[in-house]
């Protein structure tokens, strides 16, 4: 009889230890997933990435029992013959590798399309040929714009959830015209989803597709000039954190009217763990993973972050905490935006019984505490440095 403490899945069946090939393990989501897998399960990780700074604390053996279950392979999946061998050694493949910062979609559309579609192809192929289960990270951006956004501004139908809630098995994918190169990312992600789905239908590939809705938290992206390029433009959490740390106004693109639902990375990782350990319930499904209760406009996000940062840093908020900027000036030609993103949670609830827990205020408070602790001193030094005359 199994020990009372044996790990069991949602159907009460014991979970066997597995080897997970995690591609893109050195990124934001990968670093949190590695931490969770190592600290709470007996599974092993083959961690593939070109960088490992965000998982160094796991690799360097501060805790030897964790470090012995993770093996880092510095691999660029664009061109490395070791990829198939590592996939063959695994029970499960998780693919997180991608270019996924909006500033790149319209300025580096070729790299974006190659990264999100072409470079993912061999991963799908090796999984299919070697009968390996695949969890692939897509994006909520595959929904593009809401149907409601095409209605007249004063239409009462805009208030009807049927016109804006995003459902995995019903909502269409609505992108802008080809010259709006913003959609290069969403379109590449959509095509790789379709290919994975077809591999499942025609060749029996066991797959799960994850559509994250703005997961945020510690270790997301970089702070320009500190642990990333000075001219780099990360996603909104890091852009706003950078401005707060430097005591500069937060830039609101096109007035900050777009709406997003933000979810705490730690809540989202719980959902991924359920997918990993419940293949019978997760295979063949596409899952929205987001927090429908945490909706704000980008302007509201900026105001909330300014208030919370003042609290955690002890510094007074700026008199004018935000400034408007056009999308053309901020991102360049070809930018476009998703108007509103609220995930429908029916499928993930039914299959995995998962729900997000953390409020926007709480997740911003813990994330901004981390940002302040990690970066405030470094920023002070950079600002104090005399510039060459
Ligand atoms: N964070 C979110 O809220 C979010 C939302 C929607 C979708 N996603 C998707 O989730 C995945 C992970 O996102 P993230 O936020 O952790 O991004 P990230 O940029 O922090 O992580 C991606 C990692 O993949 C690695 N990588 C990229 N190309 C590679 C290559 N050719 N070979 C090896 N490694 C490579 C990068 O070095 C990086 O460490 C992406 O596919 C992204 O599109 C994330
Ligand atoms: O996170 C997600 O779910 C997906 O959405 C993101 O796209 P987006 O939400 O548009 O990217 P952010 O950089 O986080 O921007 C959010 C909003 O803030 C705005 N913004 C961004 C930065 C800034 O300084 N100011 C500002 O107003 C943007 O224009 C946008 O409307 C990225 O495409 C991916 O990481 C991911 O696939």
XYZ file of C-alpha atoms and ligand atoms in Angstrom, residues 99-103 105 138-142 182 185 189 211-216 220-221 233-240 250-262 289 298-299 301 323 325 327 330-331 335-338 341, ligand 2:
94
model
C 10.737 36.625 -27.923
C 7.786 38.027 -25.968
C 8.267 41.770 -25.388
C 5.926 44.039 -27.410
C 8.736 46.518 -28.186
C 7.079 42.755 -32.312
C 1.256 30.408 -26.147
C -0.321 33.750 -25.157
C -3.623 35.530 -24.541
C -2.548 37.769 -27.440
C -3.846 35.084 -29.836
C 2.522 44.298 -33.568
C 3.867 37.686 -32.369
C 1.778 31.946 -31.711
C -2.452 31.023 -22.744
C -1.043 33.290 -20.008
C -2.872 36.561 -19.309
C -0.282 39.103 -18.075
C 1.545 37.080 -15.410
C 3.642 39.445 -13.307
C 10.106 39.780 -14.723
C 12.256 41.183 -17.553
C 12.012 48.514 -23.436
C 10.707 45.697 -21.211
C 7.045 44.875 -20.463
C 4.907 47.302 -18.494
C 5.738 46.068 -14.962
C 9.459 46.654 -15.496
C 8.921 49.948 -17.400
C 6.846 51.340 -14.533
C 5.385 56.699 -15.703
C 4.747 56.866 -19.460
C 1.165 56.106 -20.504
C 1.035 54.882 -24.092
C -1.868 56.514 -25.971
C -3.330 57.717 -22.682
C -3.192 54.348 -20.858
C -6.754 53.443 -21.819
C -6.091 49.766 -22.674
C -7.322 47.264 -20.127
C -5.510 44.235 -18.740
C -6.089 41.603 -16.069
C -2.889 40.912 -14.112
C -4.504 31.220 -17.126
C -3.007 50.885 -17.706
C -3.585 54.359 -16.228
C -2.174 50.388 -12.903
C 2.897 61.497 -18.531
C 3.121 59.502 -24.856
C 2.491 54.699 -29.239
C 7.173 54.919 -27.551
C 7.160 51.772 -29.732
C 2.360 49.236 -33.036
C -1.229 48.342 -32.214
C -2.856 47.174 -28.983
C -5.254 44.673 -27.437
C -8.337 40.936 -21.904
O 1.593 39.307 -20.780
C 0.818 38.823 -21.611
O -0.189 38.213 -21.319
C 1.139 38.999 -23.080
O 1.001 40.340 -23.316
C 2.098 41.188 -23.389
O 1.563 42.284 -24.101
P 1.073 43.581 -23.374
O 0.163 43.293 -22.239
O 0.562 44.523 -24.407
O 2.484 44.108 -22.887
P 2.971 45.086 -21.742
O 4.319 45.562 -22.106
O 2.854 44.418 -20.439
O 1.985 46.341 -21.881
C 0.716 46.432 -21.301
C 0.091 47.757 -21.673
O 0.825 48.820 -21.062
C 1.182 49.802 -22.035
N 2.479 50.405 -21.595
C 3.612 49.648 -21.562
C 4.794 50.198 -21.099
C 4.829 51.534 -20.657
O 5.869 52.105 -20.212
N 3.683 52.250 -20.714
C 2.503 51.727 -21.165
O 1.476 52.449 -21.197
C 1.197 49.087 -23.366
O 0.997 49.956 -24.439
C 0.038 48.103 -23.161
O -1.162 48.744 -23.444
C 3.246 40.587 -24.176
O 2.912 40.487 -25.533
C 3.584 39.213 -23.739
O 4.465 39.175 -22.678
C 2.439 38.337 -23.428
O 2.269 37.432 -24.481
